[in-house]
XYZ file of N, CA and C in Angstrom:
498
model
N 15.740 37.850 1.986
C 16.489 37.003 2.894
C 17.777 36.575 2.196
N 18.858 36.723 2.864
C 20.143 36.337 2.286
C 20.360 34.839 2.477
N 21.369 34.328 1.795
C 21.696 32.902 1.899
C 22.074 32.550 3.333
N 22.657 33.496 4.063
C 23.056 33.244 5.446
C 21.827 33.101 6.338
N 20.758 33.867 6.048
C 19.563 33.833 6.874
C 18.606 32.702 6.506
N 18.782 32.107 5.328
C 17.854 31.072 4.867
C 17.968 29.835 5.742
N 16.829 29.221 6.093
C 16.900 27.986 6.883
C 17.551 26.877 6.066
N 18.298 26.053 6.747
C 18.972 24.948 6.074
C 18.009 23.783 5.870
N 18.026 23.206 4.703
C 17.264 21.990 4.466
C 18.079 20.834 5.007
N 17.406 19.877 5.637
C 18.169 18.733 6.143
C 18.748 17.931 4.983
N 19.926 17.350 5.204
C 20.532 16.506 4.168
C 19.982 15.092 4.230
N 19.349 14.771 5.353
C 18.824 13.440 5.560
C 17.568 13.564 6.415
N 16.856 12.485 6.589
C 15.704 12.469 7.477
C 16.178 12.255 8.907
N 15.342 12.599 9.879
C 15.692 12.382 11.280
C 15.525 10.903 11.620
N 16.080 10.511 12.743
C 15.953 9.124 13.185
C 14.475 8.755 13.339
N 13.677 9.640 13.893
C 12.254 9.376 14.052
C 11.560 9.166 12.718
N 11.874 10.014 11.743
C 11.279 9.875 10.416
C 11.680 8.543 9.770
N 12.941 8.178 9.928
C 13.435 6.925 9.348
C 12.763 5.720 10.001
N 12.690 5.730 11.341
C 12.053 4.614 12.036
C 10.579 4.493 11.658
N 9.899 5.615 11.541
C 8.492 5.580 11.146
C 8.334 5.059 9.715
N 9.203 5.499 8.816
C 9.132 5.030 7.426
C 9.200 3.515 7.364
N 10.221 2.952 7.992
C 10.433 1.505 7.891
C 9.403 0.712 8.690
N 8.945 1.251 9.813
C 7.905 0.579 10.592
C 6.591 0.551 9.813
N 6.213 1.693 9.244
C 4.991 1.754 8.455
C 5.103 0.838 7.237
N 6.264 0.829 6.599
C 6.458 -0.045 5.437
C 6.259 -1.508 5.825
N 6.833 -1.929 6.944
C 6.687 -3.317 7.394
C 5.226 -3.632 7.719
N 4.533 -2.693 8.348
C 3.129 -2.918 8.688
C 2.250 -2.992 7.437
N 2.553 -2.174 6.444
C 1.790 -2.226 5.192
C 2.014 -3.570 4.502
N 3.231 -4.046 4.482
C 3.517 -5.365 3.885
C 2.737 -6.454 4.636
N 2.731 -6.374 5.963
C 1.934 -7.315 6.772
C 0.478 -7.292 6.311
N -0.070 -6.083 6.157
C -1.467 -5.943 5.750
C -1.716 -6.555 4.373
N -0.791 -6.316 3.461
C -0.969 -6.844 2.106
C -0.920 -8.365 2.077
N -0.069 -8.939 2.915
C 0.080 -10.403 2.932
C -1.072 -11.080 3.674
N -1.431 -10.538 4.834
C -2.398 -11.228 5.694
C -3.775 -10.571 5.745
N -3.980 -9.532 4.968
C -5.226 -8.769 5.028
C -6.482 -9.551 4.707
N -6.373 -10.540 3.839
C -7.560 -11.315 3.462
C -8.129 -12.095 4.642
N -7.344 -12.264 5.689
C -7.818 -12.994 6.870
C -8.945 -12.260 7.587
N -9.140 -10.998 7.285
C -10.233 -10.239 7.898
C -11.573 -10.916 7.628
N -11.660 -11.620 6.528
C -12.916 -12.302 6.167
C -13.290 -13.374 7.194
N -12.301 -13.883 7.916
C -12.591 -14.896 8.943
C -13.480 -14.311 10.039
N -13.433 -13.016 10.246
C -14.235 -12.404 11.297
C -15.715 -12.296 10.922
N -16.026 -12.490 9.649
C -17.431 -12.481 9.227
C -18.164 -13.713 9.762
N -17.447 -14.831 9.878
C -18.025 -16.080 10.390
C -17.006 -16.730 11.332
N -16.777 -16.136 12.499
C -15.734 -16.670 13.393
C -16.024 -18.093 13.868
N -17.290 -18.499 13.863
C -17.631 -19.853 14.293
C -17.132 -20.913 13.314
N -16.842 -20.480 12.060
C -16.357 -21.415 11.043
C -14.874 -21.200 10.711
N -14.213 -20.337 11.463
C -12.814 -19.995 11.168
C -11.878 -20.671 12.166
N -10.650 -20.871 11.710
C -9.637 -21.409 12.615
C -9.011 -20.258 13.402
N -8.416 -20.590 14.521
C -7.878 -19.579 15.434
C -6.850 -18.675 14.763
N -6.032 -19.249 13.895
C -5.006 -18.444 13.216
C -5.639 -17.368 12.353
N -6.681 -17.727 11.630
C -7.350 -16.737 10.772
C -8.043 -15.659 11.605
N -8.609 -16.049 12.733
C -9.234 -15.054 13.616
C -8.170 -14.108 14.155
N -7.023 -14.663 14.574
C -5.924 -13.817 15.039
C -5.467 -12.863 13.938
N -5.266 -13.385 12.731
C -4.805 -12.544 11.629
C -5.862 -11.514 11.236
N -7.129 -11.894 11.297
C -8.204 -10.951 11.011
C -8.221 -9.811 12.012
N -8.100 -10.156 13.289
C -8.040 -9.119 14.328
C -6.782 -8.275 14.200
N -5.672 -8.911 13.820
C -4.426 -8.151 13.660
C -4.553 -7.150 12.516
N -5.358 -7.483 11.500
C -5.563 -6.557 10.387
C -6.159 -5.239 10.899
N -7.099 -5.347 11.813
C -7.719 -4.148 12.385
C -6.709 -3.382 13.241
N -6.032 -4.083 14.127
C -5.074 -3.436 15.034
C -3.931 -2.800 14.259
N -3.394 -3.501 13.283
C -2.289 -2.974 12.486
C -2.759 -1.780 11.655
N -3.981 -1.826 11.138
C -4.521 -0.693 10.398
C -4.612 0.559 11.255
N -5.079 0.392 12.490
C -5.147 1.531 13.414
C -3.744 2.027 13.734
N -2.814 1.106 13.947
C -1.425 1.500 14.228
C -0.846 2.289 13.060
N -1.112 1.862 11.838
C -0.622 2.585 10.658
C -1.185 4.000 10.655
N -2.466 4.140 10.917
C -3.096 5.457 10.926
C -2.446 6.378 11.956
N -2.208 5.872 13.149
C -1.577 6.667 14.207
C -0.139 7.024 13.827
N 0.609 6.054 13.330
C 2.007 6.302 12.963
C 2.122 7.270 11.792
N 1.193 7.197 10.845
C 1.205 8.133 9.716
C 0.918 9.542 10.207
N -0.013 9.683 11.145
C -0.286 11.015 11.715
C 0.980 11.567 12.369
N 1.674 10.730 13.111
C 2.931 11.151 13.736
C 3.976 11.498 12.679
N 4.022 10.709 11.638
C 4.987 10.967 10.558
C 4.710 12.301 9.874
N 3.445 12.617 9.666
C 3.083 13.898 9.055
C 3.506 15.049 9.960
N 3.286 14.905 11.257
C 3.710 15.946 12.204
C 5.221 16.133 12.139
N 5.970 15.030 12.155
C 7.433 15.128 12.074
C 7.883 15.759 10.767
N 7.181 15.455 9.706
C 7.516 16.037 8.395
C 7.310 17.549 8.426
N 6.215 17.990 9.047
C 5.939 19.423 9.153
C 6.960 20.126 10.051
N 7.373 19.448 11.115
C 8.330 20.035 12.055
C 9.753 20.004 11.509
N 10.175 18.868 10.965
C 11.569 18.675 10.560
C 11.835 18.912 9.079
N 10.791 18.928 8.270
C 10.980 19.075 6.833
C 11.494 17.799 6.212
N 11.971 17.939 5.012
C 12.518 16.804 4.259
C 13.695 17.306 3.445
N 14.610 16.421 3.141
C 15.741 16.831 2.305
C 15.255 17.300 0.938
N 15.969 18.217 0.345
C 15.597 18.657 -1.002
C 15.905 17.545 -2.011
N 15.362 17.650 -3.218
C 15.719 16.661 -4.237
C 17.240 16.619 -4.425
N 17.737 15.462 -4.773
C 19.181 15.332 -4.976
C 19.617 16.181 -6.161
N 20.865 16.579 -6.135
C 21.403 17.382 -7.235
C 21.257 16.636 -8.549
N 20.939 17.380 -9.575
C 20.806 16.801 -10.899
C 19.418 16.262 -11.189
N 18.501 16.389 -10.225
C 17.125 15.926 -10.463
C 16.427 16.887 -11.413
N 15.686 16.338 -12.350
C 14.939 17.214 -13.253
C 13.512 17.393 -12.739
N 12.807 18.327 -13.335
C 11.452 18.649 -12.867
C 10.518 17.450 -12.929
N 10.649 16.657 -13.974
C 9.756 15.518 -14.133
C 9.934 14.507 -13.004
N 11.169 14.142 -12.690
C 11.390 13.158 -11.629
C 10.981 13.714 -10.274
N 11.210 14.993 -10.048
C 10.791 15.619 -8.791
C 9.266 15.603 -8.692
N 8.579 15.917 -9.788
C 7.112 15.906 -9.800
C 6.576 14.487 -9.593
N 7.195 13.506 -10.245
C 6.758 12.113 -10.078
C 6.973 11.627 -8.644
N 8.102 11.992 -8.074
C 8.374 11.611 -6.684
C 7.348 12.257 -5.756
N 7.053 13.521 -5.980
C 6.076 14.214 -5.153
C 4.689 13.596 -5.273
N 4.298 13.272 -6.497
C 2.985 12.654 -6.719
C 2.910 11.272 -6.075
N 3.985 10.507 -6.187
C 4.011 9.174 -5.592
C 3.919 9.254 -4.073
N 4.690 10.164 -3.476
C 4.644 10.311 -2.020
C 3.271 10.797 -1.563
N 2.671 11.724 -2.301
C 1.328 12.200 -1.954
C 0.320 11.049 -2.025
N 0.434 10.222 -3.067
C -0.465 9.070 -3.202
C -0.284 8.099 -2.037
N 0.956 7.890 -1.619
C 1.206 7.034 -0.455
C 0.484 7.585 0.773
N 0.642 8.877 1.042
C 0.003 9.465 2.221
C -1.517 9.350 2.141
N -2.086 9.591 0.968
C -3.537 9.463 0.806
C -3.964 8.033 1.130
N -3.275 7.059 0.566
C -3.628 5.659 0.830
C -3.394 5.264 2.290
N -2.306 5.754 2.873
C -1.988 5.406 4.253
C -3.026 5.936 5.237
N -3.736 6.977 4.850
C -4.826 7.489 5.679
C -6.156 6.870 5.252
N -6.407 6.831 3.954
C -7.702 6.372 3.445
C -7.953 4.888 3.725
N -6.934 4.078 3.615
C -7.149 2.636 3.806
C -7.634 2.310 5.223
N -6.969 2.754 6.274
C -7.486 2.447 7.608
C -8.860 3.083 7.865
N -9.048 4.306 7.410
C -10.326 4.980 7.654
C -11.472 4.250 6.957
N -11.294 3.922 5.677
C -12.379 3.234 4.962
C -12.613 1.834 5.520
N -11.555 1.171 5.926
C -11.709 -0.156 6.519
C -12.465 -0.100 7.839
N -12.117 0.849 8.678
C -12.797 0.985 9.970
C -14.257 1.396 9.796
N -14.507 2.314 8.867
C -15.891 2.745 8.615
C -16.750 1.573 8.138
N -16.157 0.736 7.313
C -16.891 -0.428 6.803
C -17.110 -1.467 7.904
N -16.034 -1.814 8.607
C -16.094 -2.913 9.564
C -16.951 -2.571 10.782
N -16.755 -1.366 11.334
C -17.448 -1.028 12.574
C -18.787 -0.316 12.376
N -18.907 0.469 11.317
C -20.140 1.232 11.122
C -20.995 0.719 9.969
N -20.466 -0.234 9.211
C -21.226 -0.801 8.105
C -21.448 0.161 6.950
N -20.630 1.212 6.878
C -20.759 2.164 5.779
C -20.250 1.522 4.490
N -20.738 1.977 3.346
C -20.365 1.338 2.072
C -18.989 1.774 1.565
N -17.976 1.547 2.388
C -16.612 1.928 2.011
C -15.721 0.720 1.753
N -16.313 -0.480 1.821
C -15.525 -1.700 1.653
C -14.872 -1.818 0.293
N -15.610 -1.461 -0.761
C -15.032 -1.547 -2.111
C -13.901 -0.554 -2.290
N -14.069 0.637 -1.739
C -12.986 1.632 -1.795
C -11.764 1.090 -1.071
N -11.998 0.493 0.095
C -10.905 -0.084 0.873
C -10.173 -1.158 0.076
N -10.919 -2.013 -0.593
C -10.303 -3.101 -1.359
C -9.533 -2.603 -2.578
N -9.914 -1.470 -3.129
C -9.167 -0.900 -4.262
C -7.759 -0.466 -3.854
N -7.580 -0.232 -2.572
C -6.279 0.222 -2.099
C -5.173 -0.796 -2.250
N -5.491 -2.076 -2.139
C -4.457 -3.108 -2.211
C -3.686 -3.070 -3.527
N -4.356 -3.136 -4.684
C -3.575 -3.070 -5.929
C -2.870 -1.721 -6.110
N -3.484 -0.655 -5.621
C -2.823 0.657 -5.719
C -1.552 0.672 -4.884
N -1.635 0.116 -3.671
C -0.441 0.031 -2.829
C 0.653 -0.786 -3.511
N 0.284 -1.897 -4.099
C 1.276 -2.756 -4.750
C 1.970 -2.003 -5.883
N 1.205 -1.269 -6.683
C 1.800 -0.488 -7.775
C 2.714 0.601 -7.215
N 2.259 1.328 -6.195
C 3.088 2.384 -5.615
C 4.364 1.826 -4.992
N 4.250 0.719 -4.302
C 5.437 0.115 -3.695
C 6.414 -0.308 -4.780
N 5.918 -0.909 -5.847
C 6.798 -1.319 -6.946
C 7.510 -0.099 -7.543
N 6.761 0.976 -7.789
C 7.381 2.205 -8.320
C 8.422 2.750 -7.362
N 8.079 2.754 -6.076
C 8.989 3.288 -5.049
C 10.287 2.481 -4.982
N 10.147 1.170 -5.008
C 11.334 0.303 -4.951
C 12.166 0.468 -6.224
N 11.515 0.489 -7.377
C 12.249 0.674 -8.636
C 12.979 2.022 -8.661
N 12.319 3.074 -8.200
C 12.964 4.390 -8.160
C 14.148 4.380 -7.201
N 13.977 3.704 -6.070
C 15.078 3.607 -5.100
C 16.263 2.868 -5.710
N 15.995 1.758 -6.374
C 17.074 0.996 -7.015
C 17.745 1.811 -8.118
N 16.947 2.552 -8.879
C 17.503 3.420 -9.929
C 18.430 4.473 -9.319
N 17.968 5.115 -8.250
C 18.816 6.117 -7.589
C 20.094 5.484 -7.034
N 19.963 4.296 -6.454
C 21.102 3.654 -5.795
C 22.119 3.096 -6.797
N 21.636 2.413 -7.830
C 22.551 1.669 -8.685
C 22.804 2.280 -10.061
N 21.973 3.207 -10.478
C 22.186 3.882 -11.759
C 22.734 5.279 -11.532
N 22.040 6.045 -10.714
C 22.468 7.431 -10.471
C 23.546 7.538 -9.401
N 23.595 6.603 -8.479
C 24.572 6.638 -7.376
C 24.537 7.992 -6.655
N 23.324 8.472 -6.329
C 23.205 9.833 -5.800
C 22.934 9.924 -4.298
N 22.932 8.806 -3.598
C 22.785 8.848 -2.149
C 21.355 8.996 -1.639
N 20.374 8.848 -2.510
C 18.989 8.994 -2.080
C 18.620 7.968 -1.017
N 18.995 6.724 -1.215
C 18.667 5.673 -0.249
C 19.322 5.952 1.100
N 20.515 6.443 1.089
C 21.242 6.742 2.325
C 20.459 7.699 3.226
N 19.702 8.613 2.621
C 18.952 9.601 3.412
C 17.847 8.933 4.213
N 17.410 7.747 3.809
C 16.372 7.040 4.559
C 16.972 5.920 5.410
N 18.287 5.852 5.441
C 18.976 4.854 6.276
C 19.828 5.499 7.369
N 20.435 6.636 7.067
C 21.333 7.298 8.002
C 20.704 8.621 8.419
N 20.401 8.780 9.718
C 19.711 9.995 10.164
C 20.553 11.265 10.052
N 19.836 12.391 9.969
C 20.486 13.704 9.951
C 21.151 13.932 11.303
N 22.158 14.716 11.280
C 22.853 15.053 12.542
C 22.530 16.463 12.940
């Protein structure tokens, strides 16, 4: 295949991919902040209305994350993703790939294990709870890498998740 026949890699993500990224990110932050309220549903007769609402929202938001992640995976398969920025070395590309893969695993595993535990009583609660510190570490790495790309490398990586492809 010649260079003329090769498919073009997008320079940026699509509007749908960008909206899903930021929506899922906001929902995950919601879960991390208010997720402990799920415990109010164990004894709703002793809980205040706000905790019951937040506990129920934990379930609804978890399901929404699962659905949105499935849609995001479909869009990723259909639209692809921009290639690594110029000047990226193998190590940073591998670390970025591993981090993104870990995010996808957690974004699917957390809602599934939570639902299996809550609705079916399967012993997945401890696995579900391990996800919170893992998410916090991944988010910290992701934010630090984004800041490094934006303010040290000045390579436009952040722009690809803010400005859609044309």
